[in-house]
Backbone as CSV, one residue per row, in Angstrom:
resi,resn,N_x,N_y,N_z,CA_x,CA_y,CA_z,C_x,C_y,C_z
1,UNK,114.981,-2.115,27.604,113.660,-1.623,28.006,112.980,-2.700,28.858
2,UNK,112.508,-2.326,30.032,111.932,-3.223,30.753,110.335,-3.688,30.315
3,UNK,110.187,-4.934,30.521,108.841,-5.610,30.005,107.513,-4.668,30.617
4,UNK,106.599,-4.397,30.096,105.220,-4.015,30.952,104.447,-5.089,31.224
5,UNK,103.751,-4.312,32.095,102.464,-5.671,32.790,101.882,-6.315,32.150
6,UNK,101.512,-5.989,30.640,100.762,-6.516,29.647,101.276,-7.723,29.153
7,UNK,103.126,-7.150,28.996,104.206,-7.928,28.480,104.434,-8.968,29.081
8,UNK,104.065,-9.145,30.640,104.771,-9.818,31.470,103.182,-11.134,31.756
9,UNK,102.050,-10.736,31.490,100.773,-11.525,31.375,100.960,-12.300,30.412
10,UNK,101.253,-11.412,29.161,101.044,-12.690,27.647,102.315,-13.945,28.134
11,UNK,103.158,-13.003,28.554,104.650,-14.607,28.844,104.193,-15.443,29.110
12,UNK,102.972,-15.243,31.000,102.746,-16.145,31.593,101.489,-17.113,30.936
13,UNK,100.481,-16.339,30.214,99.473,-16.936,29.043,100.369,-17.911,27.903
14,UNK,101.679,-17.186,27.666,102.099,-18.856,26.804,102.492,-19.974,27.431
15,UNK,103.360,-19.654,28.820,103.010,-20.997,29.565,102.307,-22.029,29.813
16,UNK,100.901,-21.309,30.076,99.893,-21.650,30.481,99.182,-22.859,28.760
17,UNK,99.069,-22.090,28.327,98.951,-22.416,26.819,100.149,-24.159,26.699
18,UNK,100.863,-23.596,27.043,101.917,-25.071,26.577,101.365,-25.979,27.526
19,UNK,101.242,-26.080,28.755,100.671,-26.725,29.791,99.470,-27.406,29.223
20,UNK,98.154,-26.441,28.533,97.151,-27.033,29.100,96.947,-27.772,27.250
21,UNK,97.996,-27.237,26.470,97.586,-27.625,24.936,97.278,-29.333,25.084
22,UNK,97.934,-30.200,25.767,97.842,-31.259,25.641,96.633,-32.117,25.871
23,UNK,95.289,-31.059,26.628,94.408,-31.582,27.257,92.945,-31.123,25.924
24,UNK,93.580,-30.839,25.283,92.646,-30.332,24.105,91.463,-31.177,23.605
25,UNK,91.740,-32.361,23.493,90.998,-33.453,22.809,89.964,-33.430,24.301
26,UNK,90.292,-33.400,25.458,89.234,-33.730,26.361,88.013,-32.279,26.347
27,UNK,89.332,-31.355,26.808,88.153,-29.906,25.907,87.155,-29.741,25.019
28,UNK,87.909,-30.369,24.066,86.467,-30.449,23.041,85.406,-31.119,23.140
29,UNK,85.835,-32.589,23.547,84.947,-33.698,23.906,83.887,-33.049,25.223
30,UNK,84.384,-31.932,25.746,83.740,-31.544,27.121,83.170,-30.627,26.362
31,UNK,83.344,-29.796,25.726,82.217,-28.632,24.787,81.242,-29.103,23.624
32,UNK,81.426,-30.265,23.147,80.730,-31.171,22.472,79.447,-31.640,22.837
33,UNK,79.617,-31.929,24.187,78.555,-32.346,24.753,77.951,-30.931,26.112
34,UNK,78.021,-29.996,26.079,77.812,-29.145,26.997,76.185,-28.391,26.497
35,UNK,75.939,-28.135,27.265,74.278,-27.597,27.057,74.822,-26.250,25.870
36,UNK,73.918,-25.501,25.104,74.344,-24.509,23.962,74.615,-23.513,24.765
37,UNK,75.424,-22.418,24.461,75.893,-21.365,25.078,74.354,-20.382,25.429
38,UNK,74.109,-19.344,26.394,73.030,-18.827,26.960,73.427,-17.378,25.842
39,UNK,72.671,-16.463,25.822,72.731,-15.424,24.874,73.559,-14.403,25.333
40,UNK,74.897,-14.435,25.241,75.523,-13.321,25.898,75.564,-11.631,25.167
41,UNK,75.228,-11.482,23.792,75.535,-10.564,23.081,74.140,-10.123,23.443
42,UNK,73.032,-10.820,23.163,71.651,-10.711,23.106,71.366,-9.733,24.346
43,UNK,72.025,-10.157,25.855,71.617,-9.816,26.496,72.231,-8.424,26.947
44,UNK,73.177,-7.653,25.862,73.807,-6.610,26.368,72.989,-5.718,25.579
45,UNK,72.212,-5.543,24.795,71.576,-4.534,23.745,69.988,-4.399,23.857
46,UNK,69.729,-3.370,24.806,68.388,-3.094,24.974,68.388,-1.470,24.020
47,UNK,66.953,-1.169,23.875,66.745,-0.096,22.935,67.030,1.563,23.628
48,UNK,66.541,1.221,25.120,66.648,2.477,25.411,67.206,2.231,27.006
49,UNK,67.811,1.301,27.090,68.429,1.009,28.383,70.137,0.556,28.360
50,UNK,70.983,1.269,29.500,72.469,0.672,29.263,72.594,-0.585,30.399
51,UNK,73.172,-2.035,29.586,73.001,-3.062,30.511,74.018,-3.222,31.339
52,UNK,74.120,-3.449,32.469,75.485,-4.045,33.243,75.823,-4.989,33.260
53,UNK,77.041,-5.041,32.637,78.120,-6.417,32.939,78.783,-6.302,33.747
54,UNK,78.547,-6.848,34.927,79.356,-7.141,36.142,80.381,-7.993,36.515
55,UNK,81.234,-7.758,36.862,82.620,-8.584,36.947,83.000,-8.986,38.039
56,UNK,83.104,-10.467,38.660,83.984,-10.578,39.549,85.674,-10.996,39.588
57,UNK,85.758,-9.789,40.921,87.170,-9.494,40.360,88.155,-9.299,41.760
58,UNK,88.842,-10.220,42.299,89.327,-10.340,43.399,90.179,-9.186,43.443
59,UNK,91.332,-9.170,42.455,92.395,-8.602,42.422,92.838,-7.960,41.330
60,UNK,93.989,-6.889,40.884,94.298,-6.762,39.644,95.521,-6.188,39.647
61,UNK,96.449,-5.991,38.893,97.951,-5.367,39.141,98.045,-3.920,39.523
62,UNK,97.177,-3.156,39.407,97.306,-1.798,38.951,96.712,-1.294,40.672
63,UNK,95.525,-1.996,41.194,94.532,-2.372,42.255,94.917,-3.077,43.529
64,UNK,95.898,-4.084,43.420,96.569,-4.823,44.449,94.544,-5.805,44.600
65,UNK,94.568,-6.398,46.220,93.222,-6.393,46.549,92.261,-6.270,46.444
66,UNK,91.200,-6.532,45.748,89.780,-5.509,45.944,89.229,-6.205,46.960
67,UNK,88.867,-7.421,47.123,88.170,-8.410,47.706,88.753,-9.822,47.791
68,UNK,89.854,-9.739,48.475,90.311,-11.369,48.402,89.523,-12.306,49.141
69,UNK,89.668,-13.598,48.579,88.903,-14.384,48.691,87.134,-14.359,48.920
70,UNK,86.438,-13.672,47.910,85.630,-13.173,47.730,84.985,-14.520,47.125
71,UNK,83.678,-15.297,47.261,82.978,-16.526,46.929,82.341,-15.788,45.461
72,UNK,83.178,-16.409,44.863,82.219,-15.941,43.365,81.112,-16.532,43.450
73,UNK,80.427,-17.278,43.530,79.037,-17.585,43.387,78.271,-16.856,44.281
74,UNK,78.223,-16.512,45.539,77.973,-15.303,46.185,77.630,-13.814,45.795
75,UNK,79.186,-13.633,45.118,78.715,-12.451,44.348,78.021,-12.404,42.933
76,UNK,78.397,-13.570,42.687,77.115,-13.809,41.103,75.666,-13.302,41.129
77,UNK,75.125,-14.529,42.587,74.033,-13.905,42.749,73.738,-12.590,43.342
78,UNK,74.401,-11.986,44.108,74.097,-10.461,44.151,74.214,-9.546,43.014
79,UNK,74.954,-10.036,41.978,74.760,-9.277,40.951,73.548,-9.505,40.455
80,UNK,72.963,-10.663,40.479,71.789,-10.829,39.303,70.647,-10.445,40.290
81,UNK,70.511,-10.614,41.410,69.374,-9.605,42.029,69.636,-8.324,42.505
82,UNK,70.780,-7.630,42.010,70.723,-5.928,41.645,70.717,-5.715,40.099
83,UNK,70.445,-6.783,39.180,69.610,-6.585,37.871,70.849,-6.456,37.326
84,UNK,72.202,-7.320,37.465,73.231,-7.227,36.348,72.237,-8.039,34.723
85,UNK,72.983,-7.540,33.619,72.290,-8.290,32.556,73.079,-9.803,32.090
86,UNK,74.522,-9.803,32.579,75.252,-10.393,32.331,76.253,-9.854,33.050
87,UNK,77.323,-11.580,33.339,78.290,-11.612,34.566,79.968,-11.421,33.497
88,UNK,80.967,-11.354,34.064,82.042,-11.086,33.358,82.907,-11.916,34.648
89,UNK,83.728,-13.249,34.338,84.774,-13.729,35.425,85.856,-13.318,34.705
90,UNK,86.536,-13.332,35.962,88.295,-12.976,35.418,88.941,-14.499,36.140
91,UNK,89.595,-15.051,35.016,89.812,-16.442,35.201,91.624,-16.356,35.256
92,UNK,92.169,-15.658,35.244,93.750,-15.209,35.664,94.162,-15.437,36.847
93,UNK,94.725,-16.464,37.098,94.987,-16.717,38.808,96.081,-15.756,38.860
94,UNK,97.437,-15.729,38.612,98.551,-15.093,39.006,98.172,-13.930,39.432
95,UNK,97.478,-12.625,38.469,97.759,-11.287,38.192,96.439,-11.084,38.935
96,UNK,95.508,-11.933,38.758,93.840,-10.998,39.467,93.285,-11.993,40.183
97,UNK,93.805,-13.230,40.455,93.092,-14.358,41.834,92.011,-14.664,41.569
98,UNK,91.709,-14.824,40.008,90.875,-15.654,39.723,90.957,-17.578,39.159
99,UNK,90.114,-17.937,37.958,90.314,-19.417,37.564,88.981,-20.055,37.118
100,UNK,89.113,-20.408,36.548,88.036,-21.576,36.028,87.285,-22.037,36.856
101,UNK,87.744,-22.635,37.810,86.906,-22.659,39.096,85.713,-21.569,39.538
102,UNK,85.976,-20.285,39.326,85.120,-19.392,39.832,84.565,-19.477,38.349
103,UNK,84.816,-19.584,37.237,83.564,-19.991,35.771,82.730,-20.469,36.574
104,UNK,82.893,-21.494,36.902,82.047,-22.927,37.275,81.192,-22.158,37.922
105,UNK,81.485,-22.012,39.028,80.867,-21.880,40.578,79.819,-21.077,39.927
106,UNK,79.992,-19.926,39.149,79.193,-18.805,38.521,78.118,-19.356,37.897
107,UNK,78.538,-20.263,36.554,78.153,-20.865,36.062,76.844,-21.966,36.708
108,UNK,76.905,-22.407,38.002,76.160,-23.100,38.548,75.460,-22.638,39.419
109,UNK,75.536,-21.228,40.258,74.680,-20.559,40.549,73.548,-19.458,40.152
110,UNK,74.048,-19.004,38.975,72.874,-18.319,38.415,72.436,-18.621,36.924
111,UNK,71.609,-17.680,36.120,71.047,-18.034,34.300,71.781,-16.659,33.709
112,UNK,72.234,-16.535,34.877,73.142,-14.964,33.634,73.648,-15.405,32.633
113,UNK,74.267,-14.877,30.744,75.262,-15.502,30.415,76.502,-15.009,31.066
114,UNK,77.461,-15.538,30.634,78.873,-15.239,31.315,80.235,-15.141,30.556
115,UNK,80.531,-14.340,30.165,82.002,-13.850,29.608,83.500,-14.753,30.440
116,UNK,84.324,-15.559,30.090,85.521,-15.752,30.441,86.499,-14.806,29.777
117,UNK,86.898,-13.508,31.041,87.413,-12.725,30.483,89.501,-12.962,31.105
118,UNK,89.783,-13.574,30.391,91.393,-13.521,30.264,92.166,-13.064,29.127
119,UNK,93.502,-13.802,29.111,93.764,-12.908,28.117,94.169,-14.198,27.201
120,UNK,93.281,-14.285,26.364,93.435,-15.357,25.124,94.403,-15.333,23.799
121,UNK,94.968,-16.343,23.769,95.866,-15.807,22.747,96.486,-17.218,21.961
122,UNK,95.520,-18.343,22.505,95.515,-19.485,21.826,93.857,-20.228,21.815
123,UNK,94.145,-20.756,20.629,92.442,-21.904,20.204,91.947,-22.757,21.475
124,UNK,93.148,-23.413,22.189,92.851,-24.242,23.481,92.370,-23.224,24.341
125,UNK,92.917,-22.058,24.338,91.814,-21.520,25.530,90.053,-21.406,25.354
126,UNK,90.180,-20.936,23.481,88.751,-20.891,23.916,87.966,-22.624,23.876
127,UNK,88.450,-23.391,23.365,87.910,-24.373,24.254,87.982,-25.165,25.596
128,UNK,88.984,-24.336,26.209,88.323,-24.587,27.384,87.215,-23.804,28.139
129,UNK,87.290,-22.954,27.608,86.324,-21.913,28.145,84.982,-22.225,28.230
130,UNK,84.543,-22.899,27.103,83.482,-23.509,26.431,83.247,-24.451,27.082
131,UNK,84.139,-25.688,27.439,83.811,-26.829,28.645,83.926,-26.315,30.032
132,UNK,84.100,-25.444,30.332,84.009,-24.529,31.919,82.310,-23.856,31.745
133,UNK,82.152,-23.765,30.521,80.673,-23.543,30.734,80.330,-22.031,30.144
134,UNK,81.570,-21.234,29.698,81.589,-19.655,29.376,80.466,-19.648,28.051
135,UNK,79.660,-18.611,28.058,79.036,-18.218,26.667,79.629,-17.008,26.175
136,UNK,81.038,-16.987,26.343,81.787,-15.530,25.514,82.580,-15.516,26.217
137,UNK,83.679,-15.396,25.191,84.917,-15.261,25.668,85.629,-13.288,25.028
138,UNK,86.926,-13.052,26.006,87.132,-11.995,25.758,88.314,-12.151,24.504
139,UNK,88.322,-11.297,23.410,89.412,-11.339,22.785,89.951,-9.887,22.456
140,UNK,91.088,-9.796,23.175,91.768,-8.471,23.603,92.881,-8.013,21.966
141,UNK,92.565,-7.265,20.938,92.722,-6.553,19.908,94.655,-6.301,19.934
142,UNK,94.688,-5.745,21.370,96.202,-5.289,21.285,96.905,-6.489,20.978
143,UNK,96.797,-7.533,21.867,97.896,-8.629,22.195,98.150,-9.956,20.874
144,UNK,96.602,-9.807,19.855,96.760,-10.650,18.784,96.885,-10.152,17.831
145,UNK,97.887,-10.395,16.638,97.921,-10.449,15.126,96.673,-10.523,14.396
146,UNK,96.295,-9.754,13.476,95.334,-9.732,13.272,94.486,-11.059,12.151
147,UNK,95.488,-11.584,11.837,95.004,-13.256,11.270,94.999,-13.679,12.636
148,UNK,95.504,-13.640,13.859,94.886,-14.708,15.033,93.783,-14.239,15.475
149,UNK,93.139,-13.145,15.209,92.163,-12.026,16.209,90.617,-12.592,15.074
150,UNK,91.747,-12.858,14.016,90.349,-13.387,13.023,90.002,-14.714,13.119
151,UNK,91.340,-15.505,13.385,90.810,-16.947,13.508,90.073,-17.564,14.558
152,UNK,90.389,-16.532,15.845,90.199,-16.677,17.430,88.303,-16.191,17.448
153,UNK,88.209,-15.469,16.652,86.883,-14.844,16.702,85.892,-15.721,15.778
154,UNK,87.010,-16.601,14.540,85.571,-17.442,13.864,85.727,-18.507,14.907
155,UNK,86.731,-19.013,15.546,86.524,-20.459,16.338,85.287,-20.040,18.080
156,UNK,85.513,-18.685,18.151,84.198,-18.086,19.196,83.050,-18.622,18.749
157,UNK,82.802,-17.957,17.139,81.377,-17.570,16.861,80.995,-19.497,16.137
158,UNK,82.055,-20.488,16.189,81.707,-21.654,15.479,81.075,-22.375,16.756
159,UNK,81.692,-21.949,17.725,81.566,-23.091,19.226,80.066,-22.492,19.790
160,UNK,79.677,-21.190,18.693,77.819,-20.490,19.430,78.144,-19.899,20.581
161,UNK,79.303,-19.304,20.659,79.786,-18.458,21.636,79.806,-17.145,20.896
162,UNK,79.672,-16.211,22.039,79.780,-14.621,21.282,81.292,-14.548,22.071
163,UNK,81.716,-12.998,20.720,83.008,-12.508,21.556,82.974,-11.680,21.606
164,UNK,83.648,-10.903,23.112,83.586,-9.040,22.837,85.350,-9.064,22.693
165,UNK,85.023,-8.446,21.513,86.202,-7.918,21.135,86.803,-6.518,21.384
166,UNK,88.180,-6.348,22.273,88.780,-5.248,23.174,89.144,-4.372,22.098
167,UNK,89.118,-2.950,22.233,90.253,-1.999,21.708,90.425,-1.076,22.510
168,UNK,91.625,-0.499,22.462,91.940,0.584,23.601,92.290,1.922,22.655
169,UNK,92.254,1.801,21.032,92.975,3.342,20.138,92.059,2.887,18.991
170,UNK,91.538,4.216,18.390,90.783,4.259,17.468,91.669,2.842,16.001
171,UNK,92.812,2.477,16.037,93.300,1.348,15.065,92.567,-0.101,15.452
172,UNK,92.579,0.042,17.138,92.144,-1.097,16.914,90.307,-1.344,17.254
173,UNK,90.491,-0.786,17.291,88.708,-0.731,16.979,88.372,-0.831,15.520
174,UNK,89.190,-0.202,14.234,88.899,-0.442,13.243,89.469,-2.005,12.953
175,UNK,90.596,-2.594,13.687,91.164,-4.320,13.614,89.596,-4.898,13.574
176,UNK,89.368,-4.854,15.132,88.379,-5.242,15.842,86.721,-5.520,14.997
177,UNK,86.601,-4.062,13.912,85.215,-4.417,13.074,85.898,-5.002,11.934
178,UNK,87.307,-5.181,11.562,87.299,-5.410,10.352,87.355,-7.286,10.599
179,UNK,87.613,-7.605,11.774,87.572,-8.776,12.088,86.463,-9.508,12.046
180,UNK,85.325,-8.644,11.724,83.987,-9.236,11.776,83.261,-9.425,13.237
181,UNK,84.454,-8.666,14.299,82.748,-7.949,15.331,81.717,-7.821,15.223
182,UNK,80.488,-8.068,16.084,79.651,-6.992,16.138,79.157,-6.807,17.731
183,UNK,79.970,-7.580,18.774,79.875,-7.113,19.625,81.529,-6.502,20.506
184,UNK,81.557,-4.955,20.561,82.995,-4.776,20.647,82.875,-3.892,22.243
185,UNK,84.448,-4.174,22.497,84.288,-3.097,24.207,85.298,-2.157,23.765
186,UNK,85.358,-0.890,24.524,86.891,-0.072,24.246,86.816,0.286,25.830
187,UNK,88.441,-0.588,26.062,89.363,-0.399,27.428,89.601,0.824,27.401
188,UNK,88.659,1.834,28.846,89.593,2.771,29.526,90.840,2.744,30.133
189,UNK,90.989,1.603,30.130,91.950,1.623,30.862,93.156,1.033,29.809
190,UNK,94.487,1.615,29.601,95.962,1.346,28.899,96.165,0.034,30.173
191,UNK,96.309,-1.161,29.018,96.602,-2.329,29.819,98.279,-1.885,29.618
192,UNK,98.886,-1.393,29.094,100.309,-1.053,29.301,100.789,-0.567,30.514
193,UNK,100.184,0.626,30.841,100.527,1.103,32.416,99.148,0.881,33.043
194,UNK,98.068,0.412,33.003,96.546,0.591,34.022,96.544,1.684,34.240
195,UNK,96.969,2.648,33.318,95.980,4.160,34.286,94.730,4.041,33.038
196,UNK,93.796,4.817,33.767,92.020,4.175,33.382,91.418,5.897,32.958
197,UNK,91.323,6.052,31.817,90.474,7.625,31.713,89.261,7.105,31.050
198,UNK,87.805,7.487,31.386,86.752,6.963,31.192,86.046,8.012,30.180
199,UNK,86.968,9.304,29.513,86.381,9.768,28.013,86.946,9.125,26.866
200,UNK,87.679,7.975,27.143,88.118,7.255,25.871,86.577,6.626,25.582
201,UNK,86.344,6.121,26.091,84.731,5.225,25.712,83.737,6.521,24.532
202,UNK,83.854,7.739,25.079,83.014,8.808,25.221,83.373,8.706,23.888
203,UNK,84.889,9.626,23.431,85.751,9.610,22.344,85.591,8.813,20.931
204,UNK,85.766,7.829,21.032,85.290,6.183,20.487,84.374,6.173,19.810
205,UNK,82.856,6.462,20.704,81.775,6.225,20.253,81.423,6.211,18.988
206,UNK,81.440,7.372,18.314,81.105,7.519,16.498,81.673,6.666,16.355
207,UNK,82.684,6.236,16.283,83.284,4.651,15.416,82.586,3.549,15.552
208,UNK,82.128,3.461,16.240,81.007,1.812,16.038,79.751,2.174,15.583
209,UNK,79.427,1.544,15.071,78.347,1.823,13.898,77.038,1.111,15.110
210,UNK,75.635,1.303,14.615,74.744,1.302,15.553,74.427,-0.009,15.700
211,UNK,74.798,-0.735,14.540,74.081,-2.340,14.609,75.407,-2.883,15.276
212,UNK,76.276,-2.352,15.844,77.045,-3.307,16.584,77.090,-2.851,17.870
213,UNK,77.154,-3.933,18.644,76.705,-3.831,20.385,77.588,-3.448,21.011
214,UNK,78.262,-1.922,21.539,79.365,-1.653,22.051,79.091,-1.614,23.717
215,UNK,80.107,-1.935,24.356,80.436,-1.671,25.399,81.620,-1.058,26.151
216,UNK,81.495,-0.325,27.065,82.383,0.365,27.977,82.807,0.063,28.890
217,UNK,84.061,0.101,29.062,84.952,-1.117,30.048,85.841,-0.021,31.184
218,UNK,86.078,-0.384,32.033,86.574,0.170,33.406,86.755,1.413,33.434
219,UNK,87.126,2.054,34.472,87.005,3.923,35.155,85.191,3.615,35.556
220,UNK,84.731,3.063,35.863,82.918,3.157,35.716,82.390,3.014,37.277
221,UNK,82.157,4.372,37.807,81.562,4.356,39.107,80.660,4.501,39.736
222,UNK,80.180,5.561,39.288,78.763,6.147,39.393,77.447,6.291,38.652
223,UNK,76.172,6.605,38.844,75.492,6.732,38.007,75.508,7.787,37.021
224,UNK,75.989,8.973,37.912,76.790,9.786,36.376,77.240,9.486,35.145
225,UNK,78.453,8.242,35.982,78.889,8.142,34.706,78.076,7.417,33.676
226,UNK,77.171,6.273,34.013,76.460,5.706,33.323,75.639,6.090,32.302
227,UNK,75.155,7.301,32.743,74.083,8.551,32.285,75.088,9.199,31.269
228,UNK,76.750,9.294,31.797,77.383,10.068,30.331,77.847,9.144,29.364
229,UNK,77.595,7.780,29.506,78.228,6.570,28.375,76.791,6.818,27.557
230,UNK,75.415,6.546,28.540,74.455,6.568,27.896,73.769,7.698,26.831
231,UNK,74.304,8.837,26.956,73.772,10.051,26.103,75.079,9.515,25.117
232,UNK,75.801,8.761,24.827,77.094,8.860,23.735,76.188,7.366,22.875
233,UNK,75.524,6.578,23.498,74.631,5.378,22.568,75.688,4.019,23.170
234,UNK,76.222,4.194,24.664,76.760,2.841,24.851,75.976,2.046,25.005
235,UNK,75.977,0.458,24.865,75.148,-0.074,25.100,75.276,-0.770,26.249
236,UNK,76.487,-1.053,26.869,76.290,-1.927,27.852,77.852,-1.228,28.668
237,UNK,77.536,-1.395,30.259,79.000,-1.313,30.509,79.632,-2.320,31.535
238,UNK,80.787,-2.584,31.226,81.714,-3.411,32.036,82.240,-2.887,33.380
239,UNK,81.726,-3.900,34.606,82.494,-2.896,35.832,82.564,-3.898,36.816
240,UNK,83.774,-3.733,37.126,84.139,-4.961,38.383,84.448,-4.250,39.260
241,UNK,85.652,-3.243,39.481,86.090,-2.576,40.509,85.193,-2.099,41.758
242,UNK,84.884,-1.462,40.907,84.015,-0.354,42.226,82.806,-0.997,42.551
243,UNK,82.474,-2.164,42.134,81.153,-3.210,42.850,81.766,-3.819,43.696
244,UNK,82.895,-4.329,43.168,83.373,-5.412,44.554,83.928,-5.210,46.034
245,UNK,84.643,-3.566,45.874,84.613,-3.002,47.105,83.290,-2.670,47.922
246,UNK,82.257,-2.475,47.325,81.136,-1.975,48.098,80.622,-3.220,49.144
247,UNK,80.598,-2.678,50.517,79.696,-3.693,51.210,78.508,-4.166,50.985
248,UNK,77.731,-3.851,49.976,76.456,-3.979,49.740,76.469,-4.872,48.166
249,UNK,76.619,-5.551,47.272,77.217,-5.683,46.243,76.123,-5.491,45.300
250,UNK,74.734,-6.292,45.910,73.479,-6.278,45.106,73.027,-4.610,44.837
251,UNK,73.523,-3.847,45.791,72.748,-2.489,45.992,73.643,-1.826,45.194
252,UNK,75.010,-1.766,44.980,76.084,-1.089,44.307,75.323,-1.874,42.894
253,UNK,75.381,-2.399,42.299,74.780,-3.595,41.112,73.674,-2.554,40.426
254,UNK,72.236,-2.601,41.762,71.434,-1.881,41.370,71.302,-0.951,41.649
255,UNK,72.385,0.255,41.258,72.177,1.743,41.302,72.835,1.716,39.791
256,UNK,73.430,1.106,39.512,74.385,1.204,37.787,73.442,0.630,37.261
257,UNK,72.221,0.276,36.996,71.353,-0.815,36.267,70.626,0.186,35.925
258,UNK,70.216,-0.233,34.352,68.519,0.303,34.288,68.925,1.677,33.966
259,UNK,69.573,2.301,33.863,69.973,3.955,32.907,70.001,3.848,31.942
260,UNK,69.425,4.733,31.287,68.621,5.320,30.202,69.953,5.383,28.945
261,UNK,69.255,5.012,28.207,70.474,5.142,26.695,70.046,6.110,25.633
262,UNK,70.621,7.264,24.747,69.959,7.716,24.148,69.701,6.841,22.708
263,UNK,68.938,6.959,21.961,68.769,6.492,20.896,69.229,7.735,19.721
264,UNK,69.459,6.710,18.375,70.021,7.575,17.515,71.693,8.259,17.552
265,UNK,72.232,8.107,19.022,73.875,9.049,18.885,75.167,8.314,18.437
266,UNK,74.916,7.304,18.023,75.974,6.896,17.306,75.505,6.236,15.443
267,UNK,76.674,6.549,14.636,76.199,6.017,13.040,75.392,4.807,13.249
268,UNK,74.440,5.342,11.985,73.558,3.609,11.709,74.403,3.171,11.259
């Protein structure tokens, strides 16, 4: 059976992992002393509004291109003056042409908080993440054991980092709260093959209970759709794609901003 894309990311994530394990002690020493993480969970949960998390996102397997060589700090700030609530980097050089580098750059141009969204699957990543400056890191449900998904999520919440924790099937969304979430996303999109259906989010919904901060992650284009996450009680949604093609980035930003959430449609 041939490997999938998912299969063929985590390989290159343990590489990466063996490489950078050795630099650990400076990591910490660099998150030790780093200003406290900015409120990333805080800032996805308004009462009657769905927030945007905006992503910059050069490239992706499924996508080829969106925007190569695209100045993340550039587009940072156009997100935050089309009223993103919070930024999302993709720090994956191989597969999406991102890196730590574009943390930074992000990191030093605007007060958004900011998600380092890769695919984590060791402790050294999230401290590096933490000395790059991230206030939340992503921890993706499919790819960890669920003693690592637990240990990965108390070493988040010890460093005063939030985590959104991924599920893509009603199992792991129940992993995901039993891990002690309370801020969780559910992938439209099957990181197995990337095809993206945007009523999985819809679907989902009743399963997260109201005191936890859910968000809705890729297929996300229009204000339609925003308006149909929002009558289901999403609270926030994730969207890189279809911002970064737009010539306008601040104006694509602020047409997804600021839609209405219903109150009450998902369990207290």
């Amino acid at each position: 059976m041939s490997a999938s894309i998912l299969d063929r990311i985590v390989e290159t994530k343990r590489g990466e992992v063996k490489a950078t394990s050795p630099r650990l002690a400076e990591y910490r020493d660099i998150a030790r002393q780093a200003p406290p993480p900015r409120g990333f969970a805080a800032a996805l949960k308004r009462p009657a509004e769905v927030r945007l998390l905006a992503e910059v996102k050069r490239r992706s397997p499924s996508a080829g291109d969106i925007r190569p060589g695209a100045d993340a700090a550039e587009i940072a700030r156009a997100y935050a003056a089309g009223g993103a609530a919070a930024l999302s980097v993709l720090t994956d050089r191989d597969y999406f042409g991102g890196g730590l580098d574009a943390l930074r750059a992000v990191h030093a141009a605007v007060a958004l908080p900011i998600i380092r969204k890769d695919f984590v699957i060791d402790p050294v990543q999230v401290w590096e993440a933490r000395a790059a400056g991230a206030d939340a890191v992503l921890l993706i449900a499919r790819i960890l054991e669920q003693p690592l998904l637990e240990d990965l999520h108390a070493l988040v919440r010890e460093l005063g980092m939030d985590a959104l924790v991924e599920a893509h099937t009603l199992a792991e969304l129940d992993r995901a709260l039993s891990a002690g979430a309370t801020l969780v996303g559910v992938n439209n999109r099957d990181l197995d093959t990337f095809a993206t259906r945007l009523e999985l989010s819809l679907e989902l919904a009743a399963g997260v209970p109201e005191s936890v901060t859910y968000v809705a992650e890729s297929g996300i284009r229009t204000a339609a759709d925003v308006d149909r996450l929002g009558a289901a009680g999403v609270d926030a949604i994730l969207v890189g794609e279809s911002l970064m093609r737009q010539p306008d980035v601040a104006a694509a930003a602020a047409a997804l901003s600021g839609r209405a959430k219903a109150a009450g449609a998902r369990p207290a």
